[in-house]
Amino acid sequence: MNRIKEVLEEKGIKQKWLAERLGKSYNMVNSYTQNRQQPRLEILFEIAKILDVEPKELLTEIKVSKTPAKLS
């Protein structure tokens, strides 16, 4: 899962603009933003550079419960 769509919205940037900068089709960028397909790591770093964010800002933070699960 990634946060590309959220970061684009926060910055007021359109998917079409990002697609042009990446040299990818709109459909490919849309599949990234809808989490139907995940970009390769190299592409993720390129997206981060274009959007002027840290690559980790494009990744969904997964919250792990610190409370151990109870076993039955």
PDB file of N, CA and C in Angstrom, residues 2-69:
ATOM      1  N   ASN A   2       0.419   2.266  -0.662  1.00  0.00           N
ATOM      2  CA  ASN A   2       1.185   3.507  -0.697  1.00  0.00           C
ATOM      3  C   ASN A   2       0.261   4.703  -0.506  1.00  0.00           C
ATOM      4  N   ARG A   3       0.870   5.860  -0.304  1.00  0.00           N
ATOM      5  CA  ARG A   3       0.141   7.110  -0.061  1.00  0.00           C
ATOM      6  C   ARG A   3       0.308   8.107  -1.210  1.00  0.00           C
ATOM      7  N   ILE A   4       0.601   7.625  -2.397  1.00  0.00           N
ATOM      8  CA  ILE A   4       0.847   8.532  -3.516  1.00  0.00           C
ATOM      9  C   ILE A   4      -0.354   9.443  -3.748  1.00  0.00           C
ATOM     10  N   LYS A   5      -1.547   8.882  -3.753  1.00  0.00           N
ATOM     11  CA  LYS A   5      -2.753   9.681  -3.991  1.00  0.00           C
ATOM     12  C   LYS A   5      -2.904  10.773  -2.937  1.00  0.00           C
ATOM     13  N   GLU A   6      -2.695  10.427  -1.669  1.00  0.00           N
ATOM     14  CA  GLU A   6      -2.835  11.402  -0.587  1.00  0.00           C
ATOM     15  C   GLU A   6      -1.819  12.530  -0.718  1.00  0.00           C
ATOM     16  N   VAL A   7      -0.572  12.178  -1.058  1.00  0.00           N
ATOM     17  CA  VAL A   7       0.472  13.197  -1.199  1.00  0.00           C
ATOM     18  C   VAL A   7       0.156  14.110  -2.386  1.00  0.00           C
ATOM     19  N   LEU A   8      -0.316  13.541  -3.485  1.00  0.00           N
ATOM     20  CA  LEU A   8      -0.714  14.370  -4.630  1.00  0.00           C
ATOM     21  C   LEU A   8      -1.806  15.351  -4.225  1.00  0.00           C
ATOM     22  N   GLU A   9      -2.808  14.864  -3.495  1.00  0.00           N
ATOM     23  CA  GLU A   9      -3.909  15.732  -3.059  1.00  0.00           C
ATOM     24  C   GLU A   9      -3.415  16.819  -2.107  1.00  0.00           C
ATOM     25  N   GLU A  10      -2.524  16.453  -1.176  1.00  0.00           N
ATOM     26  CA  GLU A  10      -1.978  17.430  -0.227  1.00  0.00           C
ATOM     27  C   GLU A  10      -1.246  18.552  -0.954  1.00  0.00           C
ATOM     28  N   LYS A  11      -0.569  18.200  -2.049  1.00  0.00           N
ATOM     29  CA  LYS A  11       0.224  19.180  -2.790  1.00  0.00           C
ATOM     30  C   LYS A  11      -0.554  19.835  -3.934  1.00  0.00           C
ATOM     31  N   GLY A  12      -1.788  19.395  -4.153  1.00  0.00           N
ATOM     32  CA  GLY A  12      -2.591  19.960  -5.230  1.00  0.00           C
ATOM     33  C   GLY A  12      -2.070  19.613  -6.612  1.00  0.00           C
ATOM     34  N   ILE A  13      -1.512  18.421  -6.758  1.00  0.00           N
ATOM     35  CA  ILE A  13      -0.918  17.983  -8.022  1.00  0.00           C
ATOM     36  C   ILE A  13      -1.810  16.915  -8.652  1.00  0.00           C
ATOM     37  N   LYS A  14      -1.967  17.002  -9.962  1.00  0.00           N
ATOM     38  CA  LYS A  14      -2.792  16.052 -10.709  1.00  0.00           C
ATOM     39  C   LYS A  14      -1.977  14.825 -11.119  1.00  0.00           C
ATOM     40  N   GLN A  15      -2.665  13.705 -11.226  1.00  0.00           N
ATOM     41  CA  GLN A  15      -2.020  12.463 -11.658  1.00  0.00           C
ATOM     42  C   GLN A  15      -1.430  12.606 -13.061  1.00  0.00           C
ATOM     43  N   LYS A  16      -2.106  13.336 -13.925  1.00  0.00           N
ATOM     44  CA  LYS A  16      -1.625  13.539 -15.298  1.00  0.00           C
ATOM     45  C   LYS A  16      -0.260  14.227 -15.289  1.00  0.00           C
ATOM     46  N   TRP A  17      -0.093  15.224 -14.425  1.00  0.00           N
ATOM     47  CA  TRP A  17       1.182  15.938 -14.317  1.00  0.00           C
ATOM     48  C   TRP A  17       2.283  14.977 -13.884  1.00  0.00           C
ATOM     49  N   LEU A  18       1.987  14.161 -12.864  1.00  0.00           N
ATOM     50  CA  LEU A  18       2.978  13.194 -12.382  1.00  0.00           C
ATOM     51  C   LEU A  18       3.322  12.192 -13.481  1.00  0.00           C
ATOM     52  N   ALA A  19       2.329  11.728 -14.206  1.00  0.00           N
ATOM     53  CA  ALA A  19       2.566  10.770 -15.292  1.00  0.00           C
ATOM     54  C   ALA A  19       3.519  11.358 -16.334  1.00  0.00           C
ATOM     55  N   GLU A  20       3.318  12.622 -16.681  1.00  0.00           N
ATOM     56  CA  GLU A  20       4.192  13.281 -17.655  1.00  0.00           C
ATOM     57  C   GLU A  20       5.618  13.374 -17.133  1.00  0.00           C
ATOM     58  N   ARG A  21       5.790  13.734 -15.864  1.00  0.00           N
ATOM     59  CA  ARG A  21       7.131  13.869 -15.283  1.00  0.00           C
ATOM     60  C   ARG A  21       7.838  12.521 -15.175  1.00  0.00           C
ATOM     61  N   LEU A  22       7.060  11.459 -14.915  1.00  0.00           N
ATOM     62  CA  LEU A  22       7.630  10.114 -14.777  1.00  0.00           C
ATOM     63  C   LEU A  22       7.903   9.454 -16.124  1.00  0.00           C
ATOM     64  N   GLY A  23       7.223   9.950 -17.167  1.00  0.00           N
ATOM     65  CA  GLY A  23       7.312   9.279 -18.458  1.00  0.00           C
ATOM     66  C   GLY A  23       6.487   8.000 -18.471  1.00  0.00           C
ATOM     67  N   LYS A  24       5.435   7.983 -17.657  1.00  0.00           N
ATOM     68  CA  LYS A  24       4.523   6.835 -17.570  1.00  0.00           C
ATOM     69  C   LYS A  24       3.155   7.264 -18.077  1.00  0.00           C
ATOM     70  N   SER A  25       2.336   6.288 -18.410  1.00  0.00           N
ATOM     71  CA  SER A  25       0.979   6.608 -18.842  1.00  0.00           C
ATOM     72  C   SER A  25       0.141   7.034 -17.640  1.00  0.00           C
ATOM     73  N   TYR A  26      -0.922   7.784 -17.941  1.00  0.00           N
ATOM     74  CA  TYR A  26      -1.860   8.166 -16.881  1.00  0.00           C
ATOM     75  C   TYR A  26      -2.422   6.914 -16.217  1.00  0.00           C
ATOM     76  N   ASN A  27      -2.737   5.890 -17.030  1.00  0.00           N
ATOM     77  CA  ASN A  27      -3.314   4.661 -16.478  1.00  0.00           C
ATOM     78  C   ASN A  27      -2.373   3.988 -15.487  1.00  0.00           C
ATOM     79  N   MET A  28      -1.077   4.007 -15.759  1.00  0.00           N
ATOM     80  CA  MET A  28      -0.113   3.392 -14.846  1.00  0.00           C
ATOM     81  C   MET A  28      -0.068   4.168 -13.532  1.00  0.00           C
ATOM     82  N   VAL A  29       0.019   5.491 -13.615  1.00  0.00           N
ATOM     83  CA  VAL A  29       0.052   6.312 -12.400  1.00  0.00           C
ATOM     84  C   VAL A  29      -1.251   6.138 -11.622  1.00  0.00           C
ATOM     85  N   ASN A  30      -2.361   6.065 -12.335  1.00  0.00           N
ATOM     86  CA  ASN A  30      -3.642   5.853 -11.670  1.00  0.00           C
ATOM     87  C   ASN A  30      -3.670   4.510 -10.949  1.00  0.00           C
ATOM     88  N   SER A  31      -3.065   3.486 -11.540  1.00  0.00           N
ATOM     89  CA  SER A  31      -3.028   2.181 -10.865  1.00  0.00           C
ATOM     90  C   SER A  31      -2.165   2.246  -9.605  1.00  0.00           C
ATOM     91  N   TYR A  32      -1.117   3.094  -9.613  1.00  0.00           N
ATOM     92  CA  TYR A  32      -0.325   3.299  -8.395  1.00  0.00           C
ATOM     93  C   TYR A  32      -1.167   4.002  -7.329  1.00  0.00           C
ATOM     94  N   THR A  33      -1.878   5.060  -7.726  1.00  0.00           N
ATOM     95  CA  THR A  33      -2.624   5.851  -6.743  1.00  0.00           C
ATOM     96  C   THR A  33      -3.816   5.092  -6.179  1.00  0.00           C
ATOM     97  N   GLN A  34      -4.346   4.154  -6.948  1.00  0.00           N
ATOM     98  CA  GLN A  34      -5.478   3.349  -6.478  1.00  0.00           C
ATOM     99  C   GLN A  34      -5.019   2.065  -5.783  1.00  0.00           C
ATOM    100  N   ASN A  35      -3.696   1.896  -5.662  1.00  0.00           N
ATOM    101  CA  ASN A  35      -3.105   0.711  -5.032  1.00  0.00           C
ATOM    102  C   ASN A  35      -3.508  -0.591  -5.723  1.00  0.00           C
ATOM    103  N   ARG A  36      -3.769  -0.509  -7.035  1.00  0.00           N
ATOM    104  CA  ARG A  36      -4.006  -1.727  -7.814  1.00  0.00           C
ATOM    105  C   ARG A  36      -2.673  -2.352  -8.198  1.00  0.00           C
ATOM    106  N   GLN A  37      -1.655  -1.504  -8.300  1.00  0.00           N
ATOM    107  CA  GLN A  37      -0.307  -1.950  -8.629  1.00  0.00           C
ATOM    108  C   GLN A  37       0.659  -1.096  -7.824  1.00  0.00           C
ATOM    109  N   GLN A  38       1.734  -1.706  -7.344  1.00  0.00           N
ATOM    110  CA  GLN A  38       2.729  -0.963  -6.577  1.00  0.00           C
ATOM    111  C   GLN A  38       3.926  -0.655  -7.474  1.00  0.00           C
ATOM    112  N   PRO A  39       4.431   0.579  -7.409  1.00  0.00           N
ATOM    113  CA  PRO A  39       5.602   0.921  -8.229  1.00  0.00           C
ATOM    114  C   PRO A  39       6.844   0.199  -7.723  1.00  0.00           C
ATOM    115  N   ARG A  40       7.742  -0.099  -8.658  1.00  0.00           N
ATOM    116  CA  ARG A  40       9.040  -0.646  -8.256  1.00  0.00           C
ATOM    117  C   ARG A  40       9.728   0.377  -7.359  1.00  0.00           C
ATOM    118  N   LEU A  41      10.654  -0.081  -6.571  1.00  0.00           N
ATOM    119  CA  LEU A  41      11.347   0.784  -5.622  1.00  0.00           C
ATOM    120  C   LEU A  41      12.005   1.975  -6.317  1.00  0.00           C
ATOM    121  N   GLU A  42      12.605   1.737  -7.483  1.00  0.00           N
ATOM    122  CA  GLU A  42      13.256   2.829  -8.215  1.00  0.00           C
ATOM    123  C   GLU A  42      12.235   3.900  -8.612  1.00  0.00           C
ATOM    124  N   ILE A  43      11.050   3.450  -9.023  1.00  0.00           N
ATOM    125  CA  ILE A  43       9.992   4.384  -9.421  1.00  0.00           C
ATOM    126  C   ILE A  43       9.481   5.140  -8.201  1.00  0.00           C
ATOM    127  N   LEU A  44       9.342   4.445  -7.081  1.00  0.00           N
ATOM    128  CA  LEU A  44       8.890   5.095  -5.850  1.00  0.00           C
ATOM    129  C   LEU A  44       9.854   6.221  -5.459  1.00  0.00           C
ATOM    130  N   PHE A  45      11.156   5.968  -5.563  1.00  0.00           N
ATOM    131  CA  PHE A  45      12.146   6.999  -5.248  1.00  0.00           C
ATOM    132  C   PHE A  45      12.062   8.157  -6.243  1.00  0.00           C
ATOM    133  N   GLU A  46      11.804   7.847  -7.510  1.00  0.00           N
ATOM    134  CA  GLU A  46      11.665   8.899  -8.518  1.00  0.00           C
ATOM    135  C   GLU A  46      10.424   9.754  -8.238  1.00  0.00           C
ATOM    136  N   ILE A  47       9.327   9.102  -7.861  1.00  0.00           N
ATOM    137  CA  ILE A  47       8.103   9.835  -7.510  1.00  0.00           C
ATOM    138  C   ILE A  47       8.374  10.752  -6.325  1.00  0.00           C
ATOM    139  N   ALA A  48       9.065  10.237  -5.313  1.00  0.00           N
ATOM    140  CA  ALA A  48       9.389  11.045  -4.131  1.00  0.00           C
ATOM    141  C   ALA A  48      10.213  12.267  -4.527  1.00  0.00           C
ATOM    142  N   LYS A  49      11.176  12.077  -5.402  1.00  0.00           N
ATOM    143  CA  LYS A  49      12.016  13.195  -5.846  1.00  0.00           C
ATOM    144  C   LYS A  49      11.178  14.235  -6.586  1.00  0.00           C
ATOM    145  N   ILE A  50      10.318  13.780  -7.484  1.00  0.00           N
ATOM    146  CA  ILE A  50       9.464  14.694  -8.250  1.00  0.00           C
ATOM    147  C   ILE A  50       8.542  15.476  -7.324  1.00  0.00           C
ATOM    148  N   LEU A  51       7.986  14.786  -6.307  1.00  0.00           N
ATOM    149  CA  LEU A  51       7.042  15.427  -5.386  1.00  0.00           C
ATOM    150  C   LEU A  51       7.733  16.154  -4.233  1.00  0.00           C
ATOM    151  N   ASP A  52       9.069  16.073  -4.194  1.00  0.00           N
ATOM    152  CA  ASP A  52       9.859  16.736  -3.155  1.00  0.00           C
ATOM    153  C   ASP A  52       9.445  16.279  -1.752  1.00  0.00           C
ATOM    154  N   VAL A  53       9.385  14.949  -1.596  1.00  0.00           N
ATOM    155  CA  VAL A  53       9.102  14.353  -0.291  1.00  0.00           C
ATOM    156  C   VAL A  53      10.091  13.217  -0.059  1.00  0.00           C
ATOM    157  N   GLU A  54      10.187  12.790   1.177  1.00  0.00           N
ATOM    158  CA  GLU A  54      10.996  11.618   1.497  1.00  0.00           C
ATOM    159  C   GLU A  54      10.251  10.379   0.998  1.00  0.00           C
ATOM    160  N   PRO A  55      10.964   9.392   0.473  1.00  0.00           N
ATOM    161  CA  PRO A  55      10.285   8.181  -0.003  1.00  0.00           C
ATOM    162  C   PRO A  55       9.382   7.540   1.054  1.00  0.00           C
ATOM    163  N   LYS A  56       9.792   7.598   2.309  1.00  0.00           N
ATOM    164  CA  LYS A  56       8.976   6.976   3.365  1.00  0.00           C
ATOM    165  C   LYS A  56       7.613   7.653   3.509  1.00  0.00           C
ATOM    166  N   GLU A  57       7.498   8.919   3.065  1.00  0.00           N
ATOM    167  CA  GLU A  57       6.211   9.617   3.130  1.00  0.00           C
ATOM    168  C   GLU A  57       5.208   9.053   2.128  1.00  0.00           C
ATOM    169  N   LEU A  58       5.690   8.289   1.163  1.00  0.00           N
ATOM    170  CA  LEU A  58       4.806   7.689   0.164  1.00  0.00           C
ATOM    171  C   LEU A  58       4.319   6.304   0.576  1.00  0.00           C
ATOM    172  N   LEU A  59       4.827   5.824   1.685  1.00  0.00           N
ATOM    173  CA  LEU A  59       4.460   4.486   2.140  1.00  0.00           C
ATOM    174  C   LEU A  59       3.422   4.556   3.239  1.00  0.00           C
ATOM    175  N   THR A  60       2.500   3.631   3.220  1.00  0.00           N
ATOM    176  CA  THR A  60       1.482   3.563   4.257  1.00  0.00           C
ATOM    177  C   THR A  60       2.118   3.068   5.537  1.00  0.00           C
ATOM    178  N   GLU A  61       1.861   3.785   6.601  1.00  0.00           N
ATOM    179  CA  GLU A  61       2.375   3.371   7.898  1.00  0.00           C
ATOM    180  C   GLU A  61       1.469   2.275   8.437  1.00  0.00           C
ATOM    181  N   ILE A  62       2.059   1.151   8.718  1.00  0.00           N
ATOM    182  CA  ILE A  62       1.308   0.032   9.275  1.00  0.00           C
ATOM    183  C   ILE A  62       1.487   0.060  10.782  1.00  0.00           C
ATOM    184  N   LYS A  63       0.388   0.148  11.491  1.00  0.00           N
ATOM    185  CA  LYS A  63       0.449   0.184  12.942  1.00  0.00           C
ATOM    186  C   LYS A  63       0.380  -1.236  13.486  1.00  0.00           C
ATOM    187  N   VAL A  64       1.365  -1.573  14.277  1.00  0.00           N
ATOM    188  CA  VAL A  64       1.423  -2.903  14.866  1.00  0.00           C
ATOM    189  C   VAL A  64       1.032  -2.789  16.323  1.00  0.00           C
ATOM    190  N   SER A  65       0.123  -3.627  16.735  1.00  0.00           N
ATOM    191  CA  SER A  65      -0.318  -3.621  18.127  1.00  0.00           C
ATOM    192  C   SER A  65       0.817  -4.110  19.016  1.00  0.00           C
ATOM    193  N   LYS A  66       1.065  -3.385  20.093  1.00  0.00           N
ATOM    194  CA  LYS A  66       2.116  -3.780  21.028  1.00  0.00           C
ATOM    195  C   LYS A  66       1.581  -4.729  22.092  1.00  0.00           C
ATOM    196  N   THR A  67       0.266  -4.902  22.119  1.00  0.00           N
ATOM    197  CA  THR A  67      -0.343  -5.803  23.079  1.00  0.00           C
ATOM    198  C   THR A  67      -0.380  -7.193  22.465  1.00  0.00           C
ATOM    199  N   PRO A  68       0.206  -8.168  23.147  1.00  0.00           N
ATOM    200  CA  PRO A  68       0.196  -9.519  22.584  1.00  0.00           C
ATOM    201  C   PRO A  68      -1.227 -10.061  22.484  1.00  0.00           C
ATOM    202  N   ALA A  69      -1.454 -10.825  21.452  1.00  0.00           N
ATOM    203  CA  ALA A  69      -2.770 -11.435  21.270  1.00  0.00           C
ATOM    204  C   ALA A  69      -2.978 -12.514  22.320  1.00  0.00           C
TER     205      ALA A  69
END
